């Protein structure tokens, strides 16, 4: 006898087997949820970090610092550094980026408002970006943006968006 309920059973059984085999693959590969998401480029652990020139956690230290001196009308750069702590290392599969605030503050222009991983320097123990800007007049200028970053240990990957800002003195 071939009833509709009998035809659905093999499909639901097949769906369960597919789901279980996928779960088995994830568990057998030792890849946690965060690492699997990292390979797909997803952000799974987005933290709200207070704005400022530094951000620090148990797993990393991030700093945006002025490397001046700066002159009105001339391009200057800031440096952003990411340093993993302890058993953590830079996630070589993560698409690191730094996005400057839009619109730029009055009197400031960004030659490159979005920096991507290929614009920086990254190895296992450190990552960095050089952030270009041009201030059109002397005085204080606030440079700010959001860093998308990730560090990993053997058991876990941490992915965060960190808001950074620093005041620069333009002569």
Short mmCIF file of N, CA and C in Angstrom, two decimals:
data_model
loop_
_atom_site.label_atom_id
_atom_site.label_comp_id
_atom_site.label_asym_id
_atom_site.label_seq_id
_atom_site.Cartn_x
_atom_site.Cartn_y
_atom_site.Cartn_z
N UNK A 1 0.83 -1.17 0.00
CA UNK A 1 0.00 0.00 0.00
C UNK A 1 0.89 1.25 0.00
N UNK A 2 0.66 2.21 -0.89
CA UNK A 2 1.49 3.39 -1.03
C UNK A 2 0.64 4.63 -0.76
N UNK A 3 0.58 5.03 0.52
CA UNK A 3 -0.25 6.18 0.91
C UNK A 3 0.61 7.43 0.96
N UNK A 4 0.00 8.63 0.96
CA UNK A 4 0.78 9.87 1.03
C UNK A 4 1.66 9.94 2.27
N UNK A 5 1.19 9.43 3.41
CA UNK A 5 2.02 9.49 4.62
C UNK A 5 3.26 8.61 4.48
N UNK A 6 3.17 7.51 3.74
CA UNK A 6 4.32 6.64 3.54
C UNK A 6 5.34 7.32 2.61
N UNK A 7 4.87 8.10 1.64
CA UNK A 7 5.79 8.78 0.74
C UNK A 7 6.52 9.91 1.45
N UNK A 8 5.89 10.56 2.42
CA UNK A 8 6.55 11.65 3.16
C UNK A 8 7.59 11.14 4.13
N UNK A 9 7.37 9.98 4.69
CA UNK A 9 8.30 9.45 5.68
C UNK A 9 9.72 9.31 5.12
N UNK A 10 9.92 8.73 3.96
CA UNK A 10 11.29 8.62 3.47
C UNK A 10 11.94 10.00 3.25
N UNK A 11 11.18 11.00 2.81
CA UNK A 11 11.74 12.32 2.60
C UNK A 11 12.15 12.96 3.93
N UNK A 12 11.31 12.83 4.96
CA UNK A 12 11.66 13.40 6.26
C UNK A 12 12.84 12.65 6.87
N UNK A 13 12.89 11.34 6.66
CA UNK A 13 14.03 10.56 7.14
C UNK A 13 15.30 10.99 6.42
N UNK A 14 15.19 11.20 5.12
CA UNK A 14 16.34 11.66 4.34
C UNK A 14 16.80 13.03 4.83
N UNK A 15 15.86 13.93 5.09
CA UNK A 15 16.21 15.27 5.58
C UNK A 15 16.94 15.18 6.92
N UNK A 16 16.48 14.29 7.79
CA UNK A 16 17.15 14.11 9.10
C UNK A 16 18.56 13.57 8.91
N UNK A 17 18.73 12.61 8.02
CA UNK A 17 20.06 12.06 7.77
C UNK A 17 21.00 13.12 7.22
N UNK A 18 20.51 13.96 6.31
CA UNK A 18 21.35 15.02 5.74
C UNK A 18 21.75 16.00 6.84
N UNK A 19 20.80 16.39 7.68
CA UNK A 19 21.10 17.32 8.77
C UNK A 19 22.11 16.72 9.74
N UNK A 20 21.93 15.46 10.11
CA UNK A 20 22.86 14.80 11.02
C UNK A 20 24.25 14.64 10.41
N UNK A 21 24.31 14.32 9.13
CA UNK A 21 25.63 14.17 8.51
C UNK A 21 26.34 15.52 8.47
N UNK A 22 25.62 16.61 8.22
CA UNK A 22 26.23 17.94 8.25
C UNK A 22 26.74 18.28 9.63
N UNK A 23 25.96 17.96 10.67
CA UNK A 23 26.38 18.20 12.04
C UNK A 23 27.60 17.35 12.37
N UNK A 24 27.59 16.10 11.93
CA UNK A 24 28.73 15.22 12.18
C UNK A 24 29.99 15.78 11.55
N UNK A 25 29.86 16.33 10.32
CA UNK A 25 31.01 16.90 9.64
C UNK A 25 31.57 18.07 10.44
N UNK A 26 30.70 18.96 10.91
CA UNK A 26 31.15 20.11 11.69
C UNK A 26 31.84 19.65 12.96
N UNK A 27 31.26 18.69 13.67
CA UNK A 27 31.86 18.21 14.91
C UNK A 27 33.16 17.47 14.64
N UNK A 28 33.20 16.65 13.60
CA UNK A 28 34.40 15.87 13.31
C UNK A 28 35.55 16.76 12.85
N UNK A 29 35.23 17.86 12.20
CA UNK A 29 36.30 18.73 11.70
C UNK A 29 36.86 19.62 12.81
N UNK A 30 36.21 19.64 13.98
CA UNK A 30 36.69 20.46 15.08
C UNK A 30 36.38 21.93 14.87
N UNK A 31 35.54 22.22 13.92
CA UNK A 31 35.21 23.60 13.58
C UNK A 31 34.00 24.02 14.38
N UNK A 32 34.18 24.98 15.25
CA UNK A 32 33.07 25.50 16.05
C UNK A 32 32.21 26.42 15.22
N UNK A 33 31.10 26.87 15.78
CA UNK A 33 30.16 27.74 15.08
C UNK A 33 30.86 29.00 14.58
N UNK A 34 31.70 29.59 15.41
CA UNK A 34 32.38 30.83 15.02
C UNK A 34 33.32 30.61 13.85
N UNK A 35 34.06 29.50 13.86
CA UNK A 35 35.00 29.24 12.78
C UNK A 35 34.27 28.96 11.48
N UNK A 36 33.15 28.21 11.54
CA UNK A 36 32.38 27.95 10.33
C UNK A 36 31.85 29.26 9.77
N UNK A 37 31.34 30.12 10.63
CA UNK A 37 30.85 31.41 10.19
C UNK A 37 31.98 32.25 9.61
N UNK A 38 33.17 32.16 10.18
CA UNK A 38 34.32 32.91 9.68
C UNK A 38 34.61 32.52 8.24
N UNK A 39 34.54 31.24 7.95
CA UNK A 39 34.83 30.78 6.60
C UNK A 39 33.81 31.32 5.61
N UNK A 40 32.58 31.62 6.09
CA UNK A 40 31.56 32.19 5.22
C UNK A 40 31.58 33.72 5.27
N UNK A 41 32.45 34.31 6.11
CA UNK A 41 32.56 35.76 6.19
C UNK A 41 31.48 36.40 7.05
N UNK A 42 30.84 35.66 7.94
CA UNK A 42 29.80 36.20 8.78
C UNK A 42 30.38 36.75 10.07
N UNK A 43 29.68 37.70 10.66
CA UNK A 43 30.06 38.23 11.96
C UNK A 43 29.12 37.60 12.99
N UNK A 44 29.66 36.78 13.88
CA UNK A 44 28.80 36.10 14.84
C UNK A 44 28.90 36.68 16.23
N UNK A 45 29.92 37.46 16.52
CA UNK A 45 30.11 38.00 17.86
C UNK A 45 30.42 39.48 17.74
N UNK A 46 29.39 40.28 17.51
CA UNK A 46 29.59 41.70 17.31
C UNK A 46 29.41 42.40 18.65
N UNK A 47 30.45 43.09 19.09
CA UNK A 47 30.41 43.76 20.39
C UNK A 47 30.34 45.25 20.19
N UNK A 48 29.60 45.91 21.07
CA UNK A 48 29.57 47.36 21.05
C UNK A 48 30.70 47.84 21.97
N UNK A 49 31.69 48.47 21.38
CA UNK A 49 32.84 48.94 22.14
C UNK A 49 32.81 50.46 22.15
N UNK A 50 33.06 51.05 23.30
CA UNK A 50 33.03 52.50 23.42
C UNK A 50 34.05 53.13 22.47
N UNK A 51 33.69 54.28 21.89
CA UNK A 51 34.62 54.97 20.99
C UNK A 51 35.79 55.53 21.77
N UNK A 52 36.93 55.51 21.13
CA UNK A 52 38.16 56.04 21.71
C UNK A 52 39.31 55.55 20.86
N UNK A 53 40.55 55.89 21.22
CA UNK A 53 41.69 55.46 20.42
C UNK A 53 42.11 54.02 20.70
N UNK A 54 41.61 53.41 21.79
CA UNK A 54 42.01 52.05 22.16
C UNK A 54 40.80 51.20 22.52
N UNK A 55 40.94 49.91 22.27
CA UNK A 55 39.95 48.92 22.71
C UNK A 55 40.73 47.68 23.10
N UNK A 56 40.33 47.07 24.21
CA UNK A 56 41.06 45.91 24.70
C UNK A 56 40.10 44.91 25.32
N UNK A 57 40.41 43.63 25.11
CA UNK A 57 39.65 42.55 25.72
C UNK A 57 40.64 41.49 26.18
N UNK A 58 40.12 40.35 26.62
CA UNK A 58 41.00 39.25 27.02
C UNK A 58 41.70 38.64 25.82
N UNK A 59 41.17 38.87 24.60
CA UNK A 59 41.69 38.20 23.42
C UNK A 59 42.49 39.10 22.47
N UNK A 60 42.40 40.43 22.62
CA UNK A 60 43.09 41.33 21.70
C UNK A 60 43.27 42.72 22.30
N UNK A 61 44.17 43.49 21.67
CA UNK A 61 44.33 44.92 21.95
C UNK A 61 44.36 45.63 20.60
N UNK A 62 43.56 46.70 20.48
CA UNK A 62 43.47 47.49 19.25
C UNK A 62 43.78 48.93 19.61
N UNK A 63 44.54 49.61 18.75
CA UNK A 63 44.84 51.01 18.98
C UNK A 63 44.91 51.77 17.66
N UNK A 64 44.33 52.98 17.65
CA UNK A 64 44.47 53.89 16.53
C UNK A 64 45.25 55.08 17.05
N UNK A 65 46.42 55.36 16.43
CA UNK A 65 47.25 56.45 16.95
C UNK A 65 47.73 57.37 15.85
N UNK A 66 47.91 58.62 16.25
CA UNK A 66 48.44 59.63 15.35
C UNK A 66 49.92 59.37 15.14
N UNK A 67 50.38 59.54 13.90
CA UNK A 67 51.79 59.34 13.58
C UNK A 67 52.40 60.62 13.01
N UNK A 68 51.72 61.78 13.24
CA UNK A 68 52.05 63.11 12.70
C UNK A 68 53.54 63.40 12.70
N UNK A 69 53.94 64.60 12.44
CA UNK A 69 53.13 65.82 12.44
C UNK A 69 52.25 65.93 11.20
N UNK A 70 51.19 66.77 11.33
CA UNK A 70 50.23 66.95 10.25
C UNK A 70 50.20 68.41 9.84
N UNK A 71 50.08 68.64 8.53
CA UNK A 71 50.02 70.00 7.99
C UNK A 71 48.73 70.16 7.20
N UNK A 72 48.10 71.31 7.33
CA UNK A 72 46.86 71.60 6.61
C UNK A 72 47.09 71.46 5.11
N UNK A 73 46.15 70.80 4.44
CA UNK A 73 46.21 70.62 3.00
C UNK A 73 47.09 69.48 2.52
N UNK A 74 47.81 68.83 3.43
CA UNK A 74 48.68 67.71 3.05
C UNK A 74 48.14 66.40 3.63
N UNK A 75 48.37 65.31 2.87
CA UNK A 75 47.91 64.01 3.35
C UNK A 75 48.74 63.56 4.55
N UNK A 76 48.05 63.09 5.56
CA UNK A 76 48.68 62.49 6.73
C UNK A 76 48.10 61.11 6.94
N UNK A 77 48.70 60.34 7.83
CA UNK A 77 48.17 59.00 8.12
C UNK A 77 48.10 58.76 9.62
N UNK A 78 47.17 57.90 9.97
CA UNK A 78 47.05 57.35 11.32
C UNK A 78 47.40 55.88 11.19
N UNK A 79 47.76 55.24 12.30
CA UNK A 79 48.04 53.81 12.26
C UNK A 79 47.10 53.08 13.20
N UNK A 80 46.50 52.02 12.69
CA UNK A 80 45.67 51.13 13.51
C UNK A 80 46.43 49.83 13.66
N UNK A 81 46.58 49.35 14.90
CA UNK A 81 47.22 48.06 15.14
C UNK A 81 46.27 47.13 15.88
N UNK A 82 46.34 45.88 15.52
CA UNK A 82 45.55 44.81 16.16
C UNK A 82 46.57 43.78 16.64
N UNK A 83 46.57 43.50 17.95
CA UNK A 83 47.50 42.53 18.51
C UNK A 83 46.71 41.49 19.31
N UNK A 84 46.71 40.23 18.86
CA UNK A 84 46.05 39.17 19.62
C UNK A 84 46.78 38.93 20.95
N UNK A 85 46.05 38.44 21.94
CA UNK A 85 46.63 38.13 23.25
C UNK A 85 46.58 36.64 23.53
N UNK A 86 47.52 36.18 24.34
CA UNK A 86 47.54 34.79 24.81
C UNK A 86 47.60 33.80 23.67
N UNK A 87 46.68 32.83 23.69
CA UNK A 87 46.66 31.77 22.69
C UNK A 87 45.99 32.20 21.38
N UNK A 88 45.58 33.45 21.29
CA UNK A 88 44.89 33.94 20.09
C UNK A 88 45.87 34.41 19.02
N UNK A 89 45.44 34.32 17.77
CA UNK A 89 46.23 34.76 16.62
C UNK A 89 45.28 35.47 15.64
N UNK A 90 45.86 36.18 14.69
CA UNK A 90 45.05 36.84 13.67
C UNK A 90 44.36 35.76 12.83
N UNK A 91 43.11 36.00 12.48
CA UNK A 91 42.33 35.07 11.67
C UNK A 91 42.65 35.32 10.20
N UNK A 92 43.45 34.45 9.59
CA UNK A 92 43.91 34.69 8.22
C UNK A 92 42.81 34.57 7.17
N UNK A 93 41.64 34.06 7.54
CA UNK A 93 40.53 33.93 6.59
C UNK A 93 39.52 35.07 6.70
N UNK A 94 39.70 35.94 7.67
CA UNK A 94 38.72 37.00 7.92
C UNK A 94 38.95 38.21 7.00
N UNK A 95 37.89 38.82 6.48
CA UNK A 95 38.04 40.00 5.61
C UNK A 95 38.15 41.30 6.43
N UNK A 96 39.28 41.52 7.07
CA UNK A 96 39.48 42.72 7.89
C UNK A 96 39.17 43.97 7.07
N UNK A 97 38.59 44.98 7.74
CA UNK A 97 38.37 46.26 7.06
C UNK A 97 38.24 47.38 8.09
N UNK A 98 38.51 48.58 7.63
CA UNK A 98 38.31 49.78 8.44
C UNK A 98 37.52 50.76 7.59
N UNK A 99 36.34 51.14 8.09
CA UNK A 99 35.45 52.06 7.36
C UNK A 99 35.39 53.37 8.14
N UNK A 100 35.87 54.44 7.49
CA UNK A 100 35.84 55.77 8.10
C UNK A 100 34.41 56.29 8.12
N UNK A 101 34.12 57.19 9.10
CA UNK A 101 32.76 57.73 9.21
C UNK A 101 32.38 58.46 7.93
N UNK A 102 31.10 58.35 7.60
CA UNK A 102 30.56 59.00 6.41
C UNK A 102 29.30 59.75 6.82
N UNK A 103 29.24 61.04 6.63
CA UNK A 103 30.21 61.88 5.94
C UNK A 103 31.41 62.19 6.83
N UNK A 104 32.50 62.57 6.19
CA UNK A 104 33.71 62.99 6.92
C UNK A 104 33.40 64.28 7.66
N UNK A 105 34.10 64.51 8.79
CA UNK A 105 33.88 65.77 9.50
C UNK A 105 34.23 66.97 8.61
N UNK A 106 33.64 68.12 8.91
CA UNK A 106 33.91 69.32 8.13
C UNK A 106 35.41 69.62 8.15
N UNK A 107 35.95 69.90 6.97
CA UNK A 107 37.37 70.22 6.86
C UNK A 107 38.28 69.01 6.74
N UNK A 108 37.71 67.80 6.64
CA UNK A 108 38.51 66.57 6.52
C UNK A 108 38.03 65.79 5.30
N UNK A 109 38.98 65.27 4.54
CA UNK A 109 38.67 64.40 3.40
C UNK A 109 39.41 63.08 3.59
N UNK A 110 38.77 62.02 3.11
CA UNK A 110 39.37 60.69 3.17
C UNK A 110 39.69 60.22 1.75
N UNK A 111 40.97 60.14 1.37
CA UNK A 111 41.33 59.63 0.04
C UNK A 111 40.83 58.21 -0.19
N UNK A 112 40.76 57.42 0.88
CA UNK A 112 40.30 56.03 0.78
C UNK A 112 39.40 55.76 2.01
N UNK A 113 38.08 55.99 1.88
CA UNK A 113 37.19 55.87 3.03
C UNK A 113 36.96 54.44 3.54
N UNK A 114 37.34 53.44 2.74
CA UNK A 114 37.20 52.04 3.15
C UNK A 114 38.52 51.33 2.88
N UNK A 115 39.16 50.88 3.94
CA UNK A 115 40.39 50.10 3.81
C UNK A 115 40.03 48.63 3.98
N UNK A 116 40.54 47.79 3.09
CA UNK A 116 40.30 46.35 3.16
C UNK A 116 41.59 45.65 3.54
N UNK A 117 41.49 44.37 3.83
CA UNK A 117 42.63 43.58 4.28
C UNK A 117 43.86 43.79 3.40
N UNK A 118 43.67 43.81 2.09
CA UNK A 118 44.80 43.96 1.17
C UNK A 118 45.47 45.33 1.28
N UNK A 119 44.81 46.31 1.92
CA UNK A 119 45.40 47.63 2.14
C UNK A 119 46.28 47.67 3.39
N UNK A 120 46.22 46.62 4.20
CA UNK A 120 46.98 46.57 5.45
C UNK A 120 48.09 45.56 5.40
N UNK A 121 48.67 45.33 6.57
CA UNK A 121 49.73 44.34 6.75
C UNK A 121 49.27 43.39 7.85
N UNK A 122 49.24 42.10 7.54
CA UNK A 122 48.74 41.12 8.50
C UNK A 122 49.65 39.90 8.54
N UNK A 123 49.95 39.43 9.75
CA UNK A 123 50.60 38.14 9.93
C UNK A 123 49.92 37.48 11.13
N UNK A 124 50.47 36.39 11.62
CA UNK A 124 49.80 35.64 12.69
C UNK A 124 49.66 36.42 13.99
N UNK A 125 50.61 37.28 14.31
CA UNK A 125 50.63 37.95 15.61
C UNK A 125 50.29 39.44 15.58
N UNK A 126 50.04 40.02 14.39
CA UNK A 126 49.74 41.45 14.35
C UNK A 126 49.07 41.81 13.03
N UNK A 127 48.20 42.80 13.10
CA UNK A 127 47.60 43.37 11.91
C UNK A 127 47.67 44.88 12.01
N UNK A 128 47.77 45.56 10.85
CA UNK A 128 47.80 47.02 10.90
C UNK A 128 47.28 47.63 9.60
N UNK A 129 46.75 48.84 9.74
CA UNK A 129 46.31 49.67 8.63
C UNK A 129 46.96 51.03 8.78
N UNK A 130 47.31 51.66 7.67
CA UNK A 130 47.69 53.06 7.63
C UNK A 130 46.49 53.78 7.03
N UNK A 131 45.91 54.71 7.80
CA UNK A 131 44.67 55.38 7.42
C UNK A 131 44.99 56.79 6.91
N UNK A 132 44.81 57.04 5.60
CA UNK A 132 45.11 58.37 5.06
C UNK A 132 43.95 59.35 5.25
N UNK A 133 44.30 60.62 5.48
CA UNK A 133 43.31 61.68 5.56
C UNK A 133 43.97 63.00 5.17
N UNK A 134 43.16 63.99 4.82
CA UNK A 134 43.65 65.33 4.52
C UNK A 134 42.76 66.31 5.28
N UNK A 135 43.39 67.11 6.15
CA UNK A 135 42.67 68.18 6.86
C UNK A 135 42.93 69.48 6.11
N UNK A 136 41.87 70.22 5.80
CA UNK A 136 42.03 71.42 4.99
C UNK A 136 42.46 72.64 5.79
N UNK A 137 42.39 72.55 7.12
CA UNK A 137 42.76 73.72 7.94
C UNK A 137 43.46 73.28 9.22
N UNK A 138 44.20 74.21 9.81
CA UNK A 138 44.90 73.95 11.07
C UNK A 138 43.89 73.84 12.21
N UNK A 139 44.30 73.11 13.26
CA UNK A 139 43.45 72.93 14.43
C UNK A 139 43.27 71.45 14.73
N UNK A 140 42.31 71.16 15.59
CA UNK A 140 42.00 69.78 15.96
C UNK A 140 41.06 69.17 14.93
N UNK A 141 41.31 67.92 14.59
CA UNK A 141 40.42 67.17 13.70
C UNK A 141 40.19 65.80 14.31
N UNK A 142 38.94 65.35 14.27
CA UNK A 142 38.61 64.02 14.80
C UNK A 142 38.48 63.05 13.63
N UNK A 143 39.27 61.98 13.69
CA UNK A 143 39.23 60.93 12.67
C UNK A 143 38.62 59.70 13.35
N UNK A 144 37.56 59.16 12.74
CA UNK A 144 36.84 58.05 13.38
C UNK A 144 36.35 57.06 12.33
N UNK A 145 36.15 55.83 12.79
CA UNK A 145 35.62 54.79 11.92
C UNK A 145 35.40 53.50 12.68
N UNK A 146 35.03 52.46 11.94
CA UNK A 146 34.73 51.16 12.52
C UNK A 146 35.65 50.11 11.94
N UNK A 147 36.34 49.39 12.82
CA UNK A 147 37.23 48.30 12.45
C UNK A 147 36.47 46.99 12.59
N UNK A 148 36.44 46.20 11.51
CA UNK A 148 35.88 44.84 11.56
C UNK A 148 37.07 43.90 11.64
N UNK A 149 37.12 43.09 12.71
CA UNK A 149 38.31 42.28 12.97
C UNK A 149 37.97 40.94 13.61
N UNK A 150 38.96 40.03 13.58
CA UNK A 150 38.77 38.72 14.17
C UNK A 150 40.11 38.14 14.64
N UNK A 151 40.07 37.51 15.81
CA UNK A 151 41.21 36.75 16.32
C UNK A 151 40.70 35.37 16.70
N UNK A 152 41.58 34.36 16.60
CA UNK A 152 41.18 32.98 16.87
C UNK A 152 42.17 32.28 17.78
N UNK A 153 41.66 31.29 18.52
CA UNK A 153 42.49 30.34 19.25
C UNK A 153 42.18 28.98 18.63
N UNK A 154 42.76 27.92 19.16
CA UNK A 154 42.47 26.58 18.65
C UNK A 154 41.01 26.20 18.85
N UNK A 155 40.35 26.79 19.86
CA UNK A 155 38.98 26.41 20.19
C UNK A 155 37.93 27.43 19.79
N UNK A 156 38.32 28.69 19.48
CA UNK A 156 37.32 29.73 19.34
C UNK A 156 37.81 30.86 18.43
N UNK A 157 36.88 31.45 17.71
CA UNK A 157 37.17 32.67 16.94
C UNK A 157 36.27 33.78 17.47
N UNK A 158 36.86 34.94 17.66
CA UNK A 158 36.13 36.12 18.13
C UNK A 158 36.10 37.11 16.97
N UNK A 159 34.91 37.57 16.60
CA UNK A 159 34.75 38.56 15.54
C UNK A 159 34.03 39.77 16.12
N UNK A 160 34.61 40.95 15.93
CA UNK A 160 34.02 42.14 16.49
C UNK A 160 34.12 43.32 15.55
N UNK A 161 33.24 44.28 15.80
CA UNK A 161 33.31 45.60 15.17
C UNK A 161 33.69 46.56 16.27
N UNK A 162 34.78 47.28 16.08
CA UNK A 162 35.31 48.16 17.10
C UNK A 162 35.28 49.60 16.57
N UNK A 163 34.56 50.49 17.27
CA UNK A 163 34.53 51.89 16.90
C UNK A 163 35.75 52.58 17.49
N UNK A 164 36.52 53.24 16.62
CA UNK A 164 37.73 53.93 17.04
C UNK A 164 37.66 55.39 16.62
N UNK A 165 38.24 56.26 17.44
CA UNK A 165 38.38 57.66 17.06
C UNK A 165 39.58 58.27 17.77
N UNK A 166 40.20 59.23 17.10
CA UNK A 166 41.34 59.91 17.67
C UNK A 166 41.33 61.36 17.18
N UNK A 167 41.76 62.26 18.05
CA UNK A 167 41.92 63.67 17.69
C UNK A 167 43.35 63.88 17.21
N UNK A 168 43.49 64.59 16.10
CA UNK A 168 44.82 64.92 15.59
C UNK A 168 44.97 66.44 15.60
N UNK A 169 46.19 66.88 15.79
CA UNK A 169 46.51 68.30 15.82
C UNK A 169 47.16 68.67 14.48
N UNK A 170 46.46 69.47 13.70
CA UNK A 170 46.92 69.87 12.37
C UNK A 170 47.51 71.26 12.46
N UNK A 171 48.73 71.46 11.95
CA UNK A 171 49.41 72.76 11.96
C UNK A 171 49.20 73.50 10.68
#
